[in-house]
Amino acid sequence: MSLGSRIKQLRTERGLTQQEIAAKLEMGRSNFGHIENDRVTPTSEDLQKLADILTTTTDYLLGRDHSMATIPEWATYKDKRDFKKLLEDDGEVMFDGVPMSPTDRQRVMDVLTGLFWEAKQMNKHKKKIEPQDSRSDDAER
């Protein structure tokens, strides 16, 4: 799948129009259409903006990382930084004292990706609920 195809797929999945993304990139709709049709390669700055708009990574858009197709919309900059730090630790991964193959390591990382975002979302949900619970306890007293 090409860069333009990935951009188009994510754009449609997110319910965005070419015009909406072009406006965020401060370019004309037809220019953005050329990017989606692989007639024009976006600048590195526009590529980063596209990744942010589409809640994904530049590596995914470029076809380098298939495991991080999307980052949850609720993820903050700090959440993304934490996740990137987790993935960048390139130490050797062992299972029962034996190094894991690159394929097995990627499978583990895919599972960890899902668990990381699920845990982050649960923690954010708990923080929203806890203050309300403490207020209702005070009201009952």
Coordinates of C-alpha atoms in Angstrom, one line a residue:
M1 CA 0.0 0.0 0.0
S2 CA 1.4 3.4 -0.9
L3 CA 1.7 6.5 1.2
G4 CA -1.3 8.1 -0.6
S5 CA -3.4 5.0 -0.1
R6 CA -2.7 4.9 3.6
I7 CA -3.6 8.6 3.9
K8 CA -6.8 8.2 2.0
Q9 CA -7.8 5.1 4.0
L10 CA -7.3 6.7 7.3
R11 CA -9.0 9.9 6.1
T12 CA -12.1 8.0 5.1
E13 CA -12.1 5.9 8.3
R14 CA -12.0 9.1 10.3
G15 CA -14.9 10.7 8.3
L16 CA -12.8 13.6 7.1
T17 CA -13.0 15.2 3.7
Q18 CA -10.0 16.2 1.5
Q19 CA -11.1 19.8 2.0
E20 CA -11.0 19.6 5.8
I21 CA -7.5 18.1 5.8
A22 CA -6.2 20.5 3.1
A23 CA -7.4 23.4 5.3
K24 CA -5.5 22.1 8.3
L25 CA -2.4 21.7 6.1
E26 CA -3.0 25.2 4.7
M27 CA -3.1 24.0 1.1
G28 CA -5.7 23.7 -1.6
R29 CA -7.9 20.6 -1.9
S30 CA -6.5 19.7 -5.3
N31 CA -2.9 19.8 -3.9
F32 CA -4.0 17.4 -1.1
G33 CA -5.7 15.2 -3.7
H34 CA -2.3 15.0 -5.5
I35 CA -0.8 13.7 -2.3
E36 CA -3.5 11.0 -1.9
N37 CA -3.0 10.0 -5.5
D38 CA 0.8 9.7 -5.0
R39 CA 1.5 12.4 -7.6
V40 CA 3.1 14.6 -5.0
T41 CA 5.2 13.6 -1.9
P42 CA 4.4 15.7 1.1
T43 CA 7.1 17.6 2.9
S44 CA 8.4 16.2 6.2
E45 CA 6.5 18.9 8.0
D46 CA 3.2 18.1 6.2
L47 CA 3.8 14.4 6.8
Q48 CA 4.0 15.0 10.5
K49 CA 0.9 17.2 10.4
L50 CA -0.9 14.5 8.5
A51 CA 0.1 11.9 11.1
D52 CA -1.2 14.2 13.9
I53 CA -4.5 14.9 12.0
L54 CA -5.1 11.2 11.3
T55 CA -4.0 10.1 14.8
T56 CA -1.3 7.8 13.6
T57 CA 2.5 7.9 13.2
T58 CA 4.7 9.0 10.3
D59 CA 6.2 5.5 10.3
Y60 CA 2.8 4.0 9.7
L61 CA 2.1 6.4 6.8
L62 CA 5.4 5.6 5.3
G63 CA 4.8 1.8 5.5
R64 CA 7.5 1.2 8.1
D65 CA 5.4 0.2 11.0
H66 CA 2.2 -1.7 10.5
S67 CA 1.4 -2.3 14.2
M68 CA 0.6 1.4 15.0
A69 CA -2.1 2.0 12.5
T70 CA -3.9 4.3 14.9
I71 CA -3.4 6.1 18.1
P72 CA -6.6 6.6 20.1
E73 CA -8.1 10.1 19.6
W74 CA -8.1 10.7 23.3
A75 CA -4.3 10.2 23.6
T76 CA -2.5 13.3 24.8
Y77 CA 1.0 14.4 23.8
K78 CA 2.3 12.8 27.0
D79 CA 0.6 9.5 26.3
K80 CA 2.1 9.4 22.8
R81 CA 5.6 10.2 24.3
D82 CA 5.2 7.5 26.9
F83 CA 4.2 5.0 24.2
K84 CA 7.1 6.0 21.9
K85 CA 9.5 5.5 24.8
L86 CA 8.2 2.0 25.4
L87 CA 8.7 1.1 21.8
E88 CA 12.1 2.6 21.4
D89 CA 13.7 0.5 24.1
D90 CA 15.6 -1.8 21.7
G91 CA 17.1 -4.2 24.3
E92 CA 17.1 -7.8 23.4
V93 CA 13.8 -9.5 24.2
M94 CA 14.2 -13.0 25.7
F95 CA 11.8 -15.7 26.5
D96 CA 13.0 -18.5 28.8
G97 CA 16.6 -17.2 28.3
V98 CA 16.4 -17.5 24.5
P99 CA 16.3 -14.4 22.3
M100 CA 13.1 -14.0 20.4
S101 CA 13.0 -13.8 16.7
P102 CA 12.1 -10.5 15.1
T103 CA 8.7 -11.9 14.1
D104 CA 7.9 -13.1 17.6
R105 CA 9.1 -9.8 19.0
Q106 CA 6.7 -7.9 16.7
R107 CA 3.8 -10.1 17.8
V108 CA 4.6 -9.3 21.5
M109 CA 4.9 -5.6 20.6
D110 CA 1.5 -5.7 18.9
V111 CA -0.1 -7.2 22.0
L112 CA 1.7 -4.7 24.2
T113 CA 0.4 -1.9 22.0
G114 CA -3.2 -2.9 22.6
L115 CA -2.6 -3.4 26.3
F116 CA -0.8 0.0 26.7
W117 CA -3.7 2.0 25.1
E118 CA -6.3 0.0 27.0
A119 CA -4.6 0.6 30.3
K120 CA -4.2 4.3 29.5
Q121 CA -7.9 4.6 28.7
M122 CA -8.9 2.8 31.9
N123 CA -6.7 5.1 34.0
K124 CA -8.1 8.2 32.3
H125 CA -11.7 6.9 33.0
K126 CA -10.9 6.2 36.6
K127 CA -9.6 9.7 37.1
K128 CA -12.8 11.2 35.8
I129 CA -14.9 9.0 38.0
E130 CA -13.0 9.3 41.3
P131 CA -13.6 13.0 42.0
Q132 CA -17.4 12.5 41.4
D133 CA -17.4 9.5 43.8
S134 CA -15.7 11.5 46.6
R135 CA -18.2 14.3 46.2
S136 CA -21.2 11.9 46.5
D137 CA -19.7 10.5 49.6
D138 CA -19.4 13.9 51.2
A139 CA -23.1 14.7 50.2
E140 CA -24.3 11.5 52.0
R141 CA -22.6 12.4 55.3

